[in-house]
Amino acid sequence: MQTNPTHTSLVAVGDSFTEGMSDLLPDGSYRGWADLLATRMAARTPGFRYANLAVRGKLIKQIVEEQVGVAAAMRPDVITLVGGLNDTLRPKCDMGRVRGLLEEAVETLAPSCEQLVLMRSPGRQGPVLERFRPRMEELFACVDELAERHGAVVVDLYGAPSLSDPRLWDVDRLHLTAEGHRRVAEAVWQTLGYDPEDAEWHTPMAATMPPGWVARRTADVRFARQHLLPWIGRRLTGRSSGDGLPPKRPELLPYEGPAA
């Protein structure tokens, strides 16, 4: 891996993780790790261009059909691809089909950029992770194999102790906080060969007194009412949180960074 490389363009492909939920800006839009990464890269390279094609709720088949060809046609220096995790969280998931679609995506994207970046996605501590851990680890094994075969790099967020901390996850328990996204941006930044700005991004946060029983139960009720029940409703009706939503940066254009 080149040290302190010069990249002139970045295209991000994926779902809500790459769109930036739940790193909310004052205007109601989402920032996220990909925007933060692009901001850093733009500060080093005048005229830097950035596109973010990710849309919340997308399954790997939708990512392949709607984003992969578009990203490949842009031929940027760097493409990031994170997908398939939404599939693993579905009650019925054909992992063979997921692996095949992910392979199709990598085979299309790898030749169209100088560096393809794949990820082992982070997992929050708790019963949800334990239930779906076998599927996730099967997905990540596929990511590792494809990266080795096609010359991609892998950012191992799953193995980072800091990112399993519930304090780095939003109240929906599915998306990282602003601090979580900052750490992901740092991880990708270092994986691409840039000098660290935070060499300890993977280090766990300092321990604090855990919330009491009443506070935990109140949070559980809030989570179920605001997030779990709507999520179940969408699954039962075949809807997605991203239905009808366009990518936030569909074109590869000059980029300076989001408003703070």
Tab-separated table of N, CA and C in Angstrom, residues 87-234:
chain	number	residue	atom	x	y	z
A	87	ASP	N	-29.057	-7.886	4.007
A	87	ASP	CA	-29.546	-9.216	3.635
A	87	ASP	C	-29.424	-10.189	4.807
A	88	THR	N	-28.287	-10.124	5.513
A	88	THR	CA	-28.055	-11.077	6.597
A	88	THR	C	-29.025	-10.875	7.755
A	89	LEU	N	-29.618	-9.685	7.852
A	89	LEU	CA	-30.549	-9.402	8.948
A	89	LEU	C	-31.987	-9.787	8.605
A	90	ARG	N	-32.233	-10.223	7.380
A	90	ARG	CA	-33.569	-10.675	7.006
A	90	ARG	C	-33.812	-12.085	7.535
A	91	PRO	N	-35.044	-12.380	7.981
A	91	PRO	CA	-35.330	-13.727	8.498
A	91	PRO	C	-34.978	-14.832	7.510
A	92	LYS	N	-35.271	-14.594	6.238
A	92	LYS	CA	-34.927	-15.562	5.203
A	92	LYS	C	-33.842	-14.953	4.330
A	93	CYS	N	-32.689	-15.564	4.344
A	93	CYS	CA	-31.545	-15.027	3.601
A	93	CYS	C	-30.810	-16.173	2.910
A	94	ASP	N	-30.674	-16.067	1.599
A	94	ASP	CA	-29.938	-17.051	0.809
A	94	ASP	C	-28.493	-16.574	0.721
A	95	MET	N	-27.640	-17.076	1.605
A	95	MET	CA	-26.270	-16.588	1.647
A	95	MET	C	-25.494	-16.927	0.377
A	96	GLY	N	-25.831	-18.017	-0.283
A	96	GLY	CA	-25.185	-18.326	-1.548
A	96	GLY	C	-25.462	-17.246	-2.580
A	97	ARG	N	-26.693	-16.759	-2.617
A	97	ARG	CA	-27.064	-15.686	-3.544
A	97	ARG	C	-26.372	-14.385	-3.172
A	98	VAL	N	-26.283	-14.114	-1.876
A	98	VAL	CA	-25.600	-12.899	-1.422
A	98	VAL	C	-24.133	-12.930	-1.835
A	99	ARG	N	-23.478	-14.055	-1.621
A	99	ARG	CA	-22.065	-14.178	-1.997
A	99	ARG	C	-21.881	-14.001	-3.496
A	100	GLY	N	-22.790	-14.580	-4.292
A	100	GLY	CA	-22.680	-14.460	-5.736
A	100	GLY	C	-22.841	-13.023	-6.208
A	101	LEU	N	-23.779	-12.295	-5.614
A	101	LEU	CA	-23.985	-10.897	-5.993
A	101	LEU	C	-22.817	-10.020	-5.551
A	102	LEU	N	-22.277	-10.294	-4.373
A	102	LEU	CA	-21.123	-9.530	-3.918
A	102	LEU	C	-19.930	-9.776	-4.838
A	103	GLU	N	-19.762	-11.007	-5.260
A	103	GLU	CA	-18.688	-11.321	-6.200
A	103	GLU	C	-18.887	-10.576	-7.514
A	104	GLU	N	-20.123	-10.526	-7.996
A	104	GLU	CA	-20.415	-9.783	-9.226
A	104	GLU	C	-20.052	-8.308	-9.071
A	105	ALA	N	-20.375	-7.740	-7.918
A	105	ALA	CA	-20.069	-6.337	-7.677
A	105	ALA	C	-18.563	-6.094	-7.689
A	106	VAL	N	-17.823	-6.938	-6.996
A	106	VAL	CA	-16.368	-6.759	-6.919
A	106	VAL	C	-15.724	-6.947	-8.288
A	107	GLU	N	-16.181	-7.941	-9.040
A	107	GLU	CA	-15.611	-8.182	-10.370
A	107	GLU	C	-15.851	-7.008	-11.312
A	108	THR	N	-16.939	-6.263	-11.092
A	108	THR	CA	-17.226	-5.098	-11.928
A	108	THR	C	-16.439	-3.872	-11.466
A	109	LEU	N	-16.333	-3.687	-10.164
A	109	LEU	CA	-15.745	-2.459	-9.625
A	109	LEU	C	-14.223	-2.476	-9.601
A	110	ALA	N	-13.625	-3.606	-9.292
A	110	ALA	CA	-12.170	-3.652	-9.123
A	110	ALA	C	-11.403	-3.155	-10.351
A	111	PRO	N	-11.790	-3.552	-11.581
A	111	PRO	CA	-11.033	-3.073	-12.739
A	111	PRO	C	-11.304	-1.610	-13.098
A	112	SER	N	-12.311	-1.001	-12.485
A	112	SER	CA	-12.720	0.348	-12.891
A	112	SER	C	-12.165	1.442	-11.986
A	113	CYS	N	-11.291	1.070	-11.037
A	113	CYS	CA	-10.712	2.066	-10.141
A	113	CYS	C	-9.285	1.655	-9.803
A	114	GLU	N	-8.541	2.596	-9.242
A	114	GLU	CA	-7.180	2.279	-8.820
A	114	GLU	C	-7.177	1.466	-7.533
A	115	GLN	N	-8.144	1.737	-6.648
A	115	GLN	CA	-8.198	1.013	-5.389
A	115	GLN	C	-9.631	0.787	-4.954
A	116	LEU	N	-9.999	-0.481	-4.823
A	116	LEU	CA	-11.308	-0.848	-4.289
A	116	LEU	C	-11.159	-1.129	-2.799
A	117	VAL	N	-12.065	-0.551	-2.013
A	117	VAL	CA	-12.056	-0.720	-0.557
A	117	VAL	C	-13.301	-1.501	-0.145
A	118	LEU	N	-13.094	-2.619	0.528
A	118	LEU	CA	-14.179	-3.421	1.093
A	118	LEU	C	-14.102	-3.341	2.618
A	119	MET	N	-15.169	-3.760	3.293
A	119	MET	CA	-15.184	-3.671	4.754
A	119	MET	C	-15.815	-4.892	5.393
A	120	ARG	N	-15.310	-5.182	6.583
A	120	ARG	CA	-15.980	-6.074	7.528
A	120	ARG	C	-16.726	-5.144	8.467
A	121	SER	N	-18.035	-5.067	8.321
A	121	SER	CA	-18.843	-4.055	8.993
A	121	SER	C	-18.799	-4.216	10.516
A	122	PRO	N	-18.967	-3.107	11.258
A	122	PRO	CA	-18.970	-3.199	12.721
A	122	PRO	C	-20.245	-3.853	13.237
A	123	GLY	N	-20.165	-4.399	14.426
A	123	GLY	CA	-21.332	-5.023	15.049
A	123	GLY	C	-21.494	-4.550	16.478
A	124	ARG	N	-22.683	-4.126	16.822
A	124	ARG	CA	-22.973	-3.640	18.176
A	124	ARG	C	-23.141	-4.807	19.135
A	125	GLN	N	-22.617	-4.667	20.332
A	125	GLN	CA	-22.820	-5.689	21.347
A	125	GLN	C	-24.311	-5.867	21.627
A	126	GLY	N	-24.734	-7.114	21.806
A	126	GLY	CA	-26.128	-7.348	22.148
A	126	GLY	C	-26.675	-8.595	21.490
A	127	PRO	N	-27.912	-8.956	21.798
A	127	PRO	CA	-28.504	-10.207	21.299
A	127	PRO	C	-28.702	-10.230	19.787
A	128	VAL	N	-28.898	-9.071	19.165
A	128	VAL	CA	-29.096	-9.049	17.718
A	128	VAL	C	-27.846	-9.548	17.009
A	129	LEU	N	-26.688	-9.062	17.441
A	129	LEU	CA	-25.442	-9.509	16.823
A	129	LEU	C	-25.249	-11.009	17.006
A	130	GLU	N	-25.522	-11.503	18.187
A	130	GLU	CA	-25.315	-12.926	18.442
A	130	GLU	C	-26.214	-13.784	17.559
A	131	ARG	N	-27.429	-13.326	17.335
A	131	ARG	CA	-28.364	-14.099	16.516
A	131	ARG	C	-27.882	-14.208	15.079
A	132	PHE	N	-27.352	-13.106	14.548
A	132	PHE	CA	-26.990	-13.081	13.128
A	132	PHE	C	-25.484	-13.222	12.896
A	133	ARG	N	-24.718	-13.453	13.959
A	133	ARG	CA	-23.258	-13.521	13.820
A	133	ARG	C	-22.796	-14.554	12.783
A	134	PRO	N	-23.348	-15.775	12.739
A	134	PRO	CA	-22.865	-16.736	11.736
A	134	PRO	C	-23.000	-16.234	10.299
A	135	ARG	N	-24.128	-15.603	9.984
A	135	ARG	CA	-24.307	-15.066	8.638
A	135	ARG	C	-23.311	-13.938	8.367
A	136	MET	N	-23.147	-13.041	9.348
A	136	MET	CA	-22.226	-11.929	9.171
A	136	MET	C	-20.819	-12.433	8.920
A	137	GLU	N	-20.395	-13.417	9.691
A	137	GLU	CA	-19.034	-13.922	9.539
A	137	GLU	C	-18.856	-14.674	8.222
A	138	GLU	N	-19.921	-15.294	7.736
A	138	GLU	CA	-19.859	-15.900	6.407
A	138	GLU	C	-19.699	-14.828	5.336
A	139	LEU	N	-20.416	-13.715	5.499
A	139	LEU	CA	-20.288	-12.596	4.572
A	139	LEU	C	-18.873	-12.033	4.606
A	140	PHE	N	-18.315	-11.871	5.801
A	140	PHE	CA	-16.988	-11.274	5.923
A	140	PHE	C	-15.905	-12.203	5.384
A	141	ALA	N	-16.097	-13.514	5.508
A	141	ALA	CA	-15.146	-14.450	4.915
A	141	ALA	C	-15.135	-14.303	3.403
A	142	CYS	N	-16.314	-14.075	2.828
A	142	CYS	CA	-16.414	-13.837	1.384
A	142	CYS	C	-15.707	-12.540	1.012
A	143	VAL	N	-15.890	-11.494	1.820
A	143	VAL	CA	-15.213	-10.214	1.582
A	143	VAL	C	-13.700	-10.407	1.558
A	144	ASP	N	-13.170	-11.133	2.531
A	144	ASP	CA	-11.724	-11.359	2.601
A	144	ASP	C	-11.223	-12.100	1.367
A	145	GLU	N	-11.955	-13.130	0.953
A	145	GLU	CA	-11.531	-13.935	-0.200
A	145	GLU	C	-11.559	-13.108	-1.484
A	146	LEU	N	-12.609	-12.318	-1.665
A	146	LEU	CA	-12.716	-11.487	-2.862
A	146	LEU	C	-11.635	-10.418	-2.891
A	147	ALA	N	-11.327	-9.841	-1.740
A	147	ALA	CA	-10.287	-8.819	-1.682
A	147	ALA	C	-8.937	-9.389	-2.096
A	148	GLU	N	-8.631	-10.567	-1.590
A	148	GLU	CA	-7.354	-11.192	-1.945
A	148	GLU	C	-7.294	-11.510	-3.436
A	149	ARG	N	-8.407	-11.948	-3.987
A	149	ARG	CA	-8.431	-12.343	-5.393
A	149	ARG	C	-8.358	-11.149	-6.338
A	150	HIS	N	-8.925	-10.007	-5.919
A	150	HIS	CA	-9.048	-8.868	-6.838
A	150	HIS	C	-8.211	-7.656	-6.431
A	151	GLY	N	-7.338	-7.810	-5.472
A	151	GLY	CA	-6.448	-6.714	-5.108
A	151	GLY	C	-7.108	-5.587	-4.348
A	152	ALA	N	-8.227	-5.851	-3.695
A	152	ALA	CA	-8.891	-4.836	-2.875
A	152	ALA	C	-8.282	-4.841	-1.476
A	153	VAL	N	-8.529	-3.764	-0.740
A	153	VAL	CA	-8.131	-3.718	0.661
A	153	VAL	C	-9.385	-3.874	1.522
A	154	VAL	N	-9.210	-4.414	2.712
A	154	VAL	CA	-10.323	-4.646	3.629
A	154	VAL	C	-10.108	-3.841	4.900
A	155	VAL	N	-11.111	-3.070	5.289
A	155	VAL	CA	-11.094	-2.343	6.555
A	155	VAL	C	-11.837	-3.199	7.572
A	156	ASP	N	-11.122	-3.670	8.587
A	156	ASP	CA	-11.722	-4.584	9.554
A	156	ASP	C	-12.344	-3.805	10.707
A	157	LEU	N	-13.605	-3.424	10.542
A	157	LEU	CA	-14.346	-2.733	11.594
A	157	LEU	C	-14.965	-3.731	12.560
A	158	TYR	N	-15.252	-4.921	12.081
A	158	TYR	CA	-15.858	-5.970	12.905
A	158	TYR	C	-14.915	-6.367	14.033
A	159	GLY	N	-13.615	-6.345	13.759
A	159	GLY	CA	-12.636	-6.736	14.752
A	159	GLY	C	-12.153	-5.606	15.634
A	160	ALA	N	-12.745	-4.413	15.506
A	160	ALA	CA	-12.327	-3.258	16.304
A	160	ALA	C	-13.130	-3.204	17.597
A	161	PRO	N	-12.506	-3.359	18.754
A	161	PRO	CA	-13.251	-3.359	20.014
A	161	PRO	C	-14.076	-2.094	20.238
A	162	SER	N	-13.561	-0.955	19.804
A	162	SER	CA	-14.259	0.307	20.087
A	162	SER	C	-15.631	0.359	19.430
A	163	LEU	N	-15.761	-0.217	18.243
A	163	LEU	CA	-16.998	-0.051	17.475
A	163	LEU	C	-18.101	-1.016	17.890
A	164	SER	N	-17.826	-1.894	18.828
A	164	SER	CA	-18.897	-2.733	19.367
A	164	SER	C	-19.565	-2.097	20.582
A	165	ASP	N	-19.006	-0.992	21.061
A	165	ASP	CA	-19.522	-0.303	22.251
A	165	ASP	C	-20.885	0.309	21.957
A	166	PRO	N	-21.932	-0.043	22.716
A	166	PRO	CA	-23.270	0.518	22.465
A	166	PRO	C	-23.310	2.041	22.492
A	167	ARG	N	-22.351	2.678	23.164
A	167	ARG	CA	-22.332	4.140	23.230
A	167	ARG	C	-21.993	4.784	21.886
A	168	LEU	N	-21.446	4.002	20.968
A	168	LEU	CA	-21.139	4.519	19.636
A	168	LEU	C	-22.249	4.229	18.634
A	169	TRP	N	-23.394	3.749	19.126
A	169	TRP	CA	-24.522	3.416	18.264
A	169	TRP	C	-25.724	4.273	18.627
A	170	ASP	N	-26.480	4.653	17.622
A	170	ASP	CA	-27.657	5.492	17.811
A	170	ASP	C	-28.763	4.715	18.530
A	171	VAL	N	-29.820	5.423	18.888
A	171	VAL	CA	-30.918	4.797	19.630
A	171	VAL	C	-31.621	3.709	18.813
A	172	ASP	N	-31.458	3.734	17.475
A	172	ASP	CA	-32.090	2.683	16.671
A	172	ASP	C	-31.306	1.376	16.712
A	173	ARG	N	-30.097	1.406	17.289
A	173	ARG	CA	-29.246	0.228	17.486
A	173	ARG	C	-28.774	-0.402	16.176
A	174	LEU	N	-28.945	0.327	15.082
A	174	LEU	CA	-28.525	-0.162	13.769
A	174	LEU	C	-27.468	0.721	13.124
A	175	HIS	N	-27.369	1.975	13.574
A	175	HIS	CA	-26.484	2.940	12.917
A	175	HIS	C	-25.565	3.615	13.923
A	176	LEU	N	-24.374	3.954	13.465
A	176	LEU	CA	-23.381	4.573	14.324
A	176	LEU	C	-23.709	6.037	14.621
A	177	THR	N	-23.217	6.520	15.753
A	177	THR	CA	-23.285	7.939	16.083
A	177	THR	C	-22.234	8.698	15.278
A	178	ALA	N	-22.210	10.018	15.453
A	178	ALA	CA	-21.201	10.844	14.781
A	178	ALA	C	-19.797	10.388	15.163
A	179	GLU	N	-19.573	10.062	16.441
A	179	GLU	CA	-18.255	9.597	16.865
A	179	GLU	C	-17.922	8.248	16.238
A	180	GLY	N	-18.898	7.383	16.104
A	180	GLY	CA	-18.656	6.120	15.429
A	180	GLY	C	-18.257	6.319	13.983
A	181	HIS	N	-18.949	7.207	13.280
A	181	HIS	CA	-18.604	7.485	11.880
A	181	HIS	C	-17.216	8.105	11.765
A	182	ARG	N	-16.859	8.962	12.728
A	182	ARG	CA	-15.516	9.558	12.698
A	182	ARG	C	-14.449	8.476	12.781
A	183	ARG	N	-14.671	7.489	13.627
A	183	ARG	CA	-13.695	6.414	13.777
A	183	ARG	C	-13.619	5.548	12.519
A	184	VAL	N	-14.755	5.325	11.869
A	184	VAL	CA	-14.734	4.567	10.617
A	184	VAL	C	-13.949	5.328	9.550
A	185	ALA	N	-14.183	6.639	9.444
A	185	ALA	CA	-13.438	7.448	8.472
A	185	ALA	C	-11.941	7.345	8.721
A	186	GLU	N	-11.554	7.370	9.987
A	186	GLU	CA	-10.137	7.239	10.338
A	186	GLU	C	-9.599	5.866	9.929
A	187	ALA	N	-10.390	4.833	10.137
A	187	ALA	CA	-9.957	3.488	9.773
A	187	ALA	C	-9.732	3.364	8.267
A	188	VAL	N	-10.651	3.902	7.470
A	188	VAL	CA	-10.497	3.833	6.013
A	188	VAL	C	-9.308	4.678	5.570
A	189	TRP	N	-9.179	5.849	6.162
A	189	TRP	CA	-8.068	6.762	5.869
A	189	TRP	C	-6.725	6.047	6.049
A	190	GLN	N	-6.566	5.374	7.167
A	190	GLN	CA	-5.307	4.673	7.427
A	190	GLN	C	-5.121	3.478	6.504
A	191	THR	N	-6.204	2.760	6.202
A	191	THR	CA	-6.109	1.607	5.315
A	191	THR	C	-5.673	2.012	3.916
A	192	LEU	N	-6.046	3.211	3.500
A	192	LEU	CA	-5.642	3.716	2.186
A	192	LEU	C	-4.189	4.167	2.157
A	193	GLY	N	-3.537	4.226	3.322
A	193	GLY	CA	-2.117	4.553	3.363
A	193	GLY	C	-1.776	5.929	3.865
A	194	TYR	N	-2.762	6.681	4.342
A	194	TYR	CA	-2.498	8.017	4.861
A	194	TYR	C	-1.990	7.942	6.298
A	195	ASP	N	-1.216	8.951	6.688
A	195	ASP	CA	-0.726	9.019	8.058
A	195	ASP	C	-1.889	9.172	9.027
A	196	PRO	N	-1.859	8.474	10.150
A	196	PRO	CA	-2.965	8.525	11.105
A	196	PRO	C	-3.185	9.925	11.667
A	197	GLU	N	-4.437	10.290	11.809
A	197	GLU	CA	-4.796	11.466	12.587
A	197	GLU	C	-5.255	11.049	13.977
A	198	ASP	N	-5.699	9.796	14.103
A	198	ASP	CA	-6.076	9.221	15.396
A	198	ASP	C	-5.620	7.766	15.398
A	199	ALA	N	-4.423	7.544	15.906
A	199	ALA	CA	-3.856	6.188	15.893
A	199	ALA	C	-4.596	5.242	16.826
A	200	GLU	N	-5.447	5.772	17.687
A	200	GLU	CA	-6.147	4.960	18.676
A	200	GLU	C	-7.635	4.809	18.372
A	201	TRP	N	-8.041	4.961	17.120
A	201	TRP	CA	-9.465	4.911	16.783
A	201	TRP	C	-10.115	3.593	17.212
A	202	HIS	N	-9.313	2.515	17.210
A	202	HIS	CA	-9.841	1.191	17.529
A	202	HIS	C	-9.865	0.910	19.028
A	203	THR	N	-9.279	1.802	19.827
A	203	THR	CA	-9.207	1.592	21.271
A	203	THR	C	-10.569	1.832	21.908
A	204	PRO	N	-11.014	0.947	22.792
A	204	PRO	CA	-12.320	1.137	23.438
A	204	PRO	C	-12.388	2.436	24.227
A	205	MET	N	-13.580	3.003	24.320
A	205	MET	CA	-13.810	4.187	25.127
A	205	MET	C	-13.635	3.854	26.607
A	206	ALA	N	-13.336	4.886	27.391
A	206	ALA	CA	-13.173	4.690	28.826
A	206	ALA	C	-14.479	4.198	29.440
A	207	ALA	N	-14.359	3.296	30.383
A	207	ALA	CA	-15.548	2.727	31.022
A	207	ALA	C	-16.301	3.789	31.816
A	208	THR	N	-17.624	3.696	31.798
A	208	THR	CA	-18.483	4.575	32.588
A	208	THR	C	-19.493	3.720	33.333
A	209	MET	N	-20.161	4.336	34.291
A	209	MET	CA	-21.179	3.613	35.039
A	209	MET	C	-22.324	3.239	34.104
A	210	PRO	N	-22.682	1.951	33.996
A	210	PRO	CA	-23.777	1.553	33.105
A	210	PRO	C	-25.104	2.112	33.598
A	211	PRO	N	-26.054	2.348	32.697
A	211	PRO	CA	-27.361	2.855	33.104
A	211	PRO	C	-28.087	1.858	33.994
A	212	GLY	N	-28.963	2.360	34.860
A	212	GLY	CA	-29.711	1.497	35.761
A	212	GLY	C	-30.813	0.740	35.045
A	213	TRP	N	-31.464	-0.148	35.801
A	213	TRP	CA	-32.500	-1.009	35.225
A	213	TRP	C	-33.622	-0.195	34.620
A	214	VAL	N	-34.109	0.825	35.307
A	214	VAL	CA	-35.223	1.638	34.806
A	214	VAL	C	-34.833	2.329	33.510
A	215	ALA	N	-33.630	2.900	33.469
A	215	ALA	CA	-33.177	3.593	32.261
A	215	ALA	C	-33.065	2.621	31.088
A	216	ARG	N	-32.584	1.405	31.329
A	216	ARG	CA	-32.463	0.407	30.263
A	216	ARG	C	-33.833	-0.008	29.741
A	217	ARG	N	-34.776	-0.234	30.644
A	217	ARG	CA	-36.112	-0.643	30.207
A	217	ARG	C	-36.803	0.487	29.450
A	218	THR	N	-36.616	1.737	29.888
A	218	THR	CA	-37.185	2.885	29.183
A	218	THR	C	-36.619	2.971	27.769
A	219	ALA	N	-35.308	2.755	27.647
A	219	ALA	CA	-34.668	2.774	26.328
A	219	ALA	C	-35.182	1.641	25.454
A	220	ASP	N	-35.410	0.462	26.051
A	220	ASP	CA	-35.929	-0.674	25.288
A	220	ASP	C	-37.320	-0.377	24.729
A	221	VAL	N	-38.174	0.229	25.552
A	221	VAL	CA	-39.529	0.560	25.106
A	221	VAL	C	-39.480	1.594	23.985
A	222	ARG	N	-38.636	2.596	24.152
A	222	ARG	CA	-38.495	3.634	23.119
A	222	ARG	C	-37.988	3.033	21.813
A	223	PHE	N	-36.993	2.151	21.922
A	223	PHE	CA	-36.448	1.491	20.739
A	223	PHE	C	-37.519	0.676	20.021
A	224	ALA	N	-38.289	-0.107	20.772
A	224	ALA	CA	-39.327	-0.947	20.169
A	224	ALA	C	-40.383	-0.104	19.466
A	225	ARG	N	-40.819	0.972	20.108
A	225	ARG	CA	-41.885	1.789	19.551
A	225	ARG	C	-41.425	2.592	18.332
A	226	GLN	N	-40.245	3.195	18.410
A	226	GLN	CA	-39.802	4.102	17.361
A	226	GLN	C	-39.063	3.413	16.222
A	227	HIS	N	-38.467	2.249	16.489
A	227	HIS	CA	-37.597	1.658	15.477
A	227	HIS	C	-37.921	0.198	15.159
A	228	LEU	N	-38.073	-0.637	16.181
A	228	LEU	CA	-38.276	-2.059	15.922
A	228	LEU	C	-39.612	-2.342	15.248
A	229	LEU	N	-40.700	-1.795	15.772
A	229	LEU	CA	-42.017	-2.063	15.187
A	229	LEU	C	-42.130	-1.524	13.753
A	230	PRO	N	-41.666	-0.300	13.466
A	230	PRO	CA	-41.684	0.150	12.064
A	230	PRO	C	-40.839	-0.738	11.149
A	231	TRP	N	-39.691	-1.213	11.661
A	231	TRP	CA	-38.835	-2.089	10.859
A	231	TRP	C	-39.571	-3.387	10.536
A	232	ILE	N	-40.239	-3.975	11.532
A	232	ILE	CA	-41.014	-5.194	11.301
A	232	ILE	C	-42.136	-4.929	10.307
A	233	GLY	N	-42.784	-3.779	10.436
A	233	GLY	CA	-43.861	-3.439	9.511
A	233	GLY	C	-43.384	-3.362	8.075
A	234	ARG	N	-42.207	-2.789	7.868
A	234	ARG	CA	-41.664	-2.711	6.502
A	234	ARG	C	-41.341	-4.099	5.969
